[in-house]
PDB file of C-alpha atoms in Angstrom:
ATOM      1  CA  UNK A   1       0.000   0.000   0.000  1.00 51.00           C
ATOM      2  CA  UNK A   2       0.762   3.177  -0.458  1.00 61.00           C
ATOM      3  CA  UNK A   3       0.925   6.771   0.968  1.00 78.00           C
ATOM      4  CA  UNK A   4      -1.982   9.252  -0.032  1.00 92.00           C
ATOM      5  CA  UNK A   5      -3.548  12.284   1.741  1.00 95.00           C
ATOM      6  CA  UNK A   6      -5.705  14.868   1.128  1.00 96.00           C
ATOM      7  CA  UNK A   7      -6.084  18.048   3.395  1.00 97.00           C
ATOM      8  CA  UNK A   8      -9.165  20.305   3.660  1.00 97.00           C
ATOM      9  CA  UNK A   9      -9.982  24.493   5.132  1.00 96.00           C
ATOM     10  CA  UNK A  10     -13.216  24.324   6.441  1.00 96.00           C
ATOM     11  CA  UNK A  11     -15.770  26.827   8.295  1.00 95.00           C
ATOM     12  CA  UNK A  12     -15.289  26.268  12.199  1.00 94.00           C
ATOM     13  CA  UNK A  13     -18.675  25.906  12.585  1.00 92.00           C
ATOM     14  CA  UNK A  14     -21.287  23.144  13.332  1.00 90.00           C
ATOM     15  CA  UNK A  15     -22.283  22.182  10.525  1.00 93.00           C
ATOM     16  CA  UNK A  16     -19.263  21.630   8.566  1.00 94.00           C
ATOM     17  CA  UNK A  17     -18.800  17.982  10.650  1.00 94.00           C
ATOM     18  CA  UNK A  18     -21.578  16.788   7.922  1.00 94.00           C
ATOM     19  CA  UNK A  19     -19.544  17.969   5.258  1.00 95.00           C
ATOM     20  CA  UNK A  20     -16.745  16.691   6.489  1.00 97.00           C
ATOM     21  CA  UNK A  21     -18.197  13.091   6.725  1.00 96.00           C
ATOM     22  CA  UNK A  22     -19.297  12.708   3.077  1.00 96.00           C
ATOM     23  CA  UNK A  23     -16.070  14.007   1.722  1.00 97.00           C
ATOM     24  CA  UNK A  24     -13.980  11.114   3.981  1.00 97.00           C
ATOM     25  CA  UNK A  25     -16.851   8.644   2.392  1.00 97.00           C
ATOM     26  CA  UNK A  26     -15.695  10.081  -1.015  1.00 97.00           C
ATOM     27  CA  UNK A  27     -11.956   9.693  -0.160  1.00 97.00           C
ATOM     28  CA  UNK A  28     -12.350   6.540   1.373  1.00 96.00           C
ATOM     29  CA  UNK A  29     -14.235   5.024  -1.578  1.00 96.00           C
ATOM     30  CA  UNK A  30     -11.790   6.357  -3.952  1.00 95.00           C
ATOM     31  CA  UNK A  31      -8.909   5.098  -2.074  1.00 94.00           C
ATOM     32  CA  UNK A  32     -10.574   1.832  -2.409  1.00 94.00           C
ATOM     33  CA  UNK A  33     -11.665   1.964   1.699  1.00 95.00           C
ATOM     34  CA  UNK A  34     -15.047   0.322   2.562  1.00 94.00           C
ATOM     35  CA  UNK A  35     -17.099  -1.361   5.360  1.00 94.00           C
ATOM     36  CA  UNK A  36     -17.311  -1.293   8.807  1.00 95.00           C
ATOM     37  CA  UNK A  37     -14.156   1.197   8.841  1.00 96.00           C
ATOM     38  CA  UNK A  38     -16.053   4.113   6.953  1.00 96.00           C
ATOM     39  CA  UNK A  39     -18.939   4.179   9.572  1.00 95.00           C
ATOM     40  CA  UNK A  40     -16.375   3.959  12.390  1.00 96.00           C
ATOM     41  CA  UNK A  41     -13.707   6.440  10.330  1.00 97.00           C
ATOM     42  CA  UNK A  42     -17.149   8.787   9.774  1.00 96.00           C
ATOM     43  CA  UNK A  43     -17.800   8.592  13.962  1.00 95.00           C
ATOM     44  CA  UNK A  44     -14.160   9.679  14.624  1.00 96.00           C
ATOM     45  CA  UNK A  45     -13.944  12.457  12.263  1.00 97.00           C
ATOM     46  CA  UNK A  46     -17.359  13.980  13.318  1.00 95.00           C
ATOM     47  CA  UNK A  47     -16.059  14.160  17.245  1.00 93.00           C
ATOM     48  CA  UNK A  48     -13.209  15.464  15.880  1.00 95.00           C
ATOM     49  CA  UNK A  49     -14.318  18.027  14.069  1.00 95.00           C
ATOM     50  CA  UNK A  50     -17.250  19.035  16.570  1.00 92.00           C
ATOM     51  CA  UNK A  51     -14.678  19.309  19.337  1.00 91.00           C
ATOM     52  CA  UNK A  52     -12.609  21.458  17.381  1.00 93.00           C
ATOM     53  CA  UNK A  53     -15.615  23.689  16.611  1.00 93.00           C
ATOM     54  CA  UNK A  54     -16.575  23.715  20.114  1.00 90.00           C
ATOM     55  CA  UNK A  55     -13.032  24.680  21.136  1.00 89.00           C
ATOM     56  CA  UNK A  56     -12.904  27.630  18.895  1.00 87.00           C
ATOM     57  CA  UNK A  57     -16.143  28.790  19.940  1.00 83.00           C
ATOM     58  CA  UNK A  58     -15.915  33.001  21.085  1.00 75.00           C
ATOM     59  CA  UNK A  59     -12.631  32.932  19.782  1.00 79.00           C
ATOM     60  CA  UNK A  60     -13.382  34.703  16.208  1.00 76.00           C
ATOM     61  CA  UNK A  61     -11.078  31.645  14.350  1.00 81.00           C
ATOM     62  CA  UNK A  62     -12.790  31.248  11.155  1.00 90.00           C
ATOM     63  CA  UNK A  63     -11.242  27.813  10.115  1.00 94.00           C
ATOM     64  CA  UNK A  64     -10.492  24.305  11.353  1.00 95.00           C
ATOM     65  CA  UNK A  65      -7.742  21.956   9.402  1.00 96.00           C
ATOM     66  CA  UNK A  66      -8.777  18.472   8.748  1.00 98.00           C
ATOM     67  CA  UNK A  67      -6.065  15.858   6.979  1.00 97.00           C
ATOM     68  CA  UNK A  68      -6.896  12.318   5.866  1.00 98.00           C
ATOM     69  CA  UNK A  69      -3.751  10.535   5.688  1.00 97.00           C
ATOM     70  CA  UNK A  70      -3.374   6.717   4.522  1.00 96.00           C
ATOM     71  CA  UNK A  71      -0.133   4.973   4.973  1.00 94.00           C
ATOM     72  CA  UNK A  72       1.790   2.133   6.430  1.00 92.00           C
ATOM     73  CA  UNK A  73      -1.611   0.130   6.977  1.00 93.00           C
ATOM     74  CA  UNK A  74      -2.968   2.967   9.087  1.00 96.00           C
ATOM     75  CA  UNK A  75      -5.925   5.571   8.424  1.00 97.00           C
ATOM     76  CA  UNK A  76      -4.650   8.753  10.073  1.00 98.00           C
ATOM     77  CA  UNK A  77      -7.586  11.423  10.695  1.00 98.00           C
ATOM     78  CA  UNK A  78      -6.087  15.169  11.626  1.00 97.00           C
ATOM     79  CA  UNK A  79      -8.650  18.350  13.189  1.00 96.00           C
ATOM     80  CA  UNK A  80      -6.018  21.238  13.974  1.00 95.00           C
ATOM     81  CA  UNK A  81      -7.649  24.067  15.395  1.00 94.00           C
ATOM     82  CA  UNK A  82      -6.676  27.168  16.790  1.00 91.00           C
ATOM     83  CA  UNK A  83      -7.257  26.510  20.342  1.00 89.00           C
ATOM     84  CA  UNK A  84      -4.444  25.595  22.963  1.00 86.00           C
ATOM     85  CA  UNK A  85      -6.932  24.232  25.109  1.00 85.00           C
ATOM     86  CA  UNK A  86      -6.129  20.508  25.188  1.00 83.00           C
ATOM     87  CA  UNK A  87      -8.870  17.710  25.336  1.00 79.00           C
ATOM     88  CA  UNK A  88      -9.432  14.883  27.657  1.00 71.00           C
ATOM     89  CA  UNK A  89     -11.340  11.811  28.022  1.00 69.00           C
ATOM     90  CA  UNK A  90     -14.027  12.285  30.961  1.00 62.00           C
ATOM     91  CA  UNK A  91     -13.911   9.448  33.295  1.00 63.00           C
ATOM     92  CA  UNK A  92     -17.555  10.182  33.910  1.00 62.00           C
ATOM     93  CA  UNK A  93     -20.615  12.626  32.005  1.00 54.00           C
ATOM     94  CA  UNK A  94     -23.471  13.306  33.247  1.00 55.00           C
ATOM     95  CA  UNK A  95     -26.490  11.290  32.123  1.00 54.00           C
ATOM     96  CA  UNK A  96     -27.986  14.058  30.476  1.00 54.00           C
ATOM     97  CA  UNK A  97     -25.104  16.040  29.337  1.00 45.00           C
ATOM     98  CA  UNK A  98     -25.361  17.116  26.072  1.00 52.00           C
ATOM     99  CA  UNK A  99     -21.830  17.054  25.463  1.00 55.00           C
ATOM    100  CA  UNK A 100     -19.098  15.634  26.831  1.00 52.00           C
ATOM    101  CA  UNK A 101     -18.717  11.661  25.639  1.00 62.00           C
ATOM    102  CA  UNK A 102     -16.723  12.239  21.762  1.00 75.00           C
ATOM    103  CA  UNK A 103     -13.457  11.469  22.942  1.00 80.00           C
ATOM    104  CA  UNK A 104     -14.767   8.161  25.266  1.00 82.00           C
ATOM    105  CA  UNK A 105     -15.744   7.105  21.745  1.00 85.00           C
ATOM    106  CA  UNK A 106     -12.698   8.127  19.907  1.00 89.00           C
ATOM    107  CA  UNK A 107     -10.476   6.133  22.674  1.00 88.00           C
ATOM    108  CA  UNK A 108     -12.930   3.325  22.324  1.00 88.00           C
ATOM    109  CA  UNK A 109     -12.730   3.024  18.918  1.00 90.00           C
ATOM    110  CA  UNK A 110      -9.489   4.028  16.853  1.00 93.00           C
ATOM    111  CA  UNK A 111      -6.223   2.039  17.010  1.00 93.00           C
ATOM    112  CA  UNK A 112      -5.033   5.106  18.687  1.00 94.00           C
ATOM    113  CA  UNK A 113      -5.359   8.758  19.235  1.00 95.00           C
ATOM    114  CA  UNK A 114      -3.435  11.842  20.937  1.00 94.00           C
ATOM    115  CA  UNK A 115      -2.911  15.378  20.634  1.00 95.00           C
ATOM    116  CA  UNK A 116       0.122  17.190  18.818  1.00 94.00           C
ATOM    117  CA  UNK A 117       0.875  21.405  19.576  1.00 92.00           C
ATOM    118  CA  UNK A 118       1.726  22.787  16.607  1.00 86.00           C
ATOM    119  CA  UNK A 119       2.641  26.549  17.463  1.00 83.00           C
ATOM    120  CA  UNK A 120      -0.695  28.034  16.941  1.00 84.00           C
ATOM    121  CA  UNK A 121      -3.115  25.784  18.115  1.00 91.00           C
ATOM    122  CA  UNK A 122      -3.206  21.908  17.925  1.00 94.00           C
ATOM    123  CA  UNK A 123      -3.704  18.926  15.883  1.00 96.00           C
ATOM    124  CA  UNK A 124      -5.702  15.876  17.440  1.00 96.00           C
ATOM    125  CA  UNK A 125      -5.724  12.929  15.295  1.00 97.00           C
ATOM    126  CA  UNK A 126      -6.856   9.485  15.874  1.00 97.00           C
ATOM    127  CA  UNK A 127      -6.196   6.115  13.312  1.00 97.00           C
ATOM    128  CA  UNK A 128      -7.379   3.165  12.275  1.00 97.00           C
ATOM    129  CA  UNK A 129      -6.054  -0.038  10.906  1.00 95.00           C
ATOM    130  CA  UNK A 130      -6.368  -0.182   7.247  1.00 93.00           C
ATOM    131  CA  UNK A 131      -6.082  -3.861   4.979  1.00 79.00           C
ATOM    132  CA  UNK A 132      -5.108  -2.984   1.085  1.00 61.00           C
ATOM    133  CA  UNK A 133      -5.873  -0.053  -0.331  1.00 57.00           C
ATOM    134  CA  UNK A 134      -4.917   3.204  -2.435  1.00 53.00           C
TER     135      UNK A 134
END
């Protein structure tokens, strides 16, 4: 396999997560990507990108990075924002918290995750394993 990426400037707002999601089906599919690992690629990247949004939120940043990277077996998912603010997975959310349970499913379901400063804000990225493709 090997090494492709494609890297997107999107609107750090709400809405752009659904954008985001169709255009990682459309990479995925042309990358030759299918199954269960699109649905659980689409969950990550949505947290991802919501988080970033939320991080951002007051701050007057217009934009939020996002970088799908395949390579060495490994689907690589990238949301850099301009926030320093540095997430966490809560050991425990309230039952009726709106909010608050994204990165318990990103740590539950990628291969890995973690969180990278990059001068300006950061990048938090999470992967999958990928069999044969690109």
């Amino acid at each position: 396999m090997g090494a492709a990426d494609v890297a997107y400037r999107i609107p750090s707002e709400p809405r752009s997560a659904g954008w985001v999601r169709g255009e990682l089906r459309r990479q995925l599919r042309k990358w030759g990507i299918g199954g269960e690992l699109v649905c659980v690629a689409e969950l990550l990247v949505t947290e991802l990108v919501a988080n970033a949004v939320r991080a951002q939120a007051g701050s007057g940043a217009a934009w939020v990075g996002v970088r799908f990277v395949v390579a060495g077996g490994r689907l690589r998912l990238e949301v850099r924002d301009g926030s320093a603010e540095v997430p966490v997975v809560k050991d425990e959310v309230e039952e009726d918290a709106e909010c608050g349970r994204g990165l318990v499913l990103v740590d539950a379901l990628a291969g890995g995750w973690g969180v990278e400063a990059d001068g300006i804000g950061k990048v938090v990225w999470a992967e999958l394993a990928v069999v044969g493709a690109v």
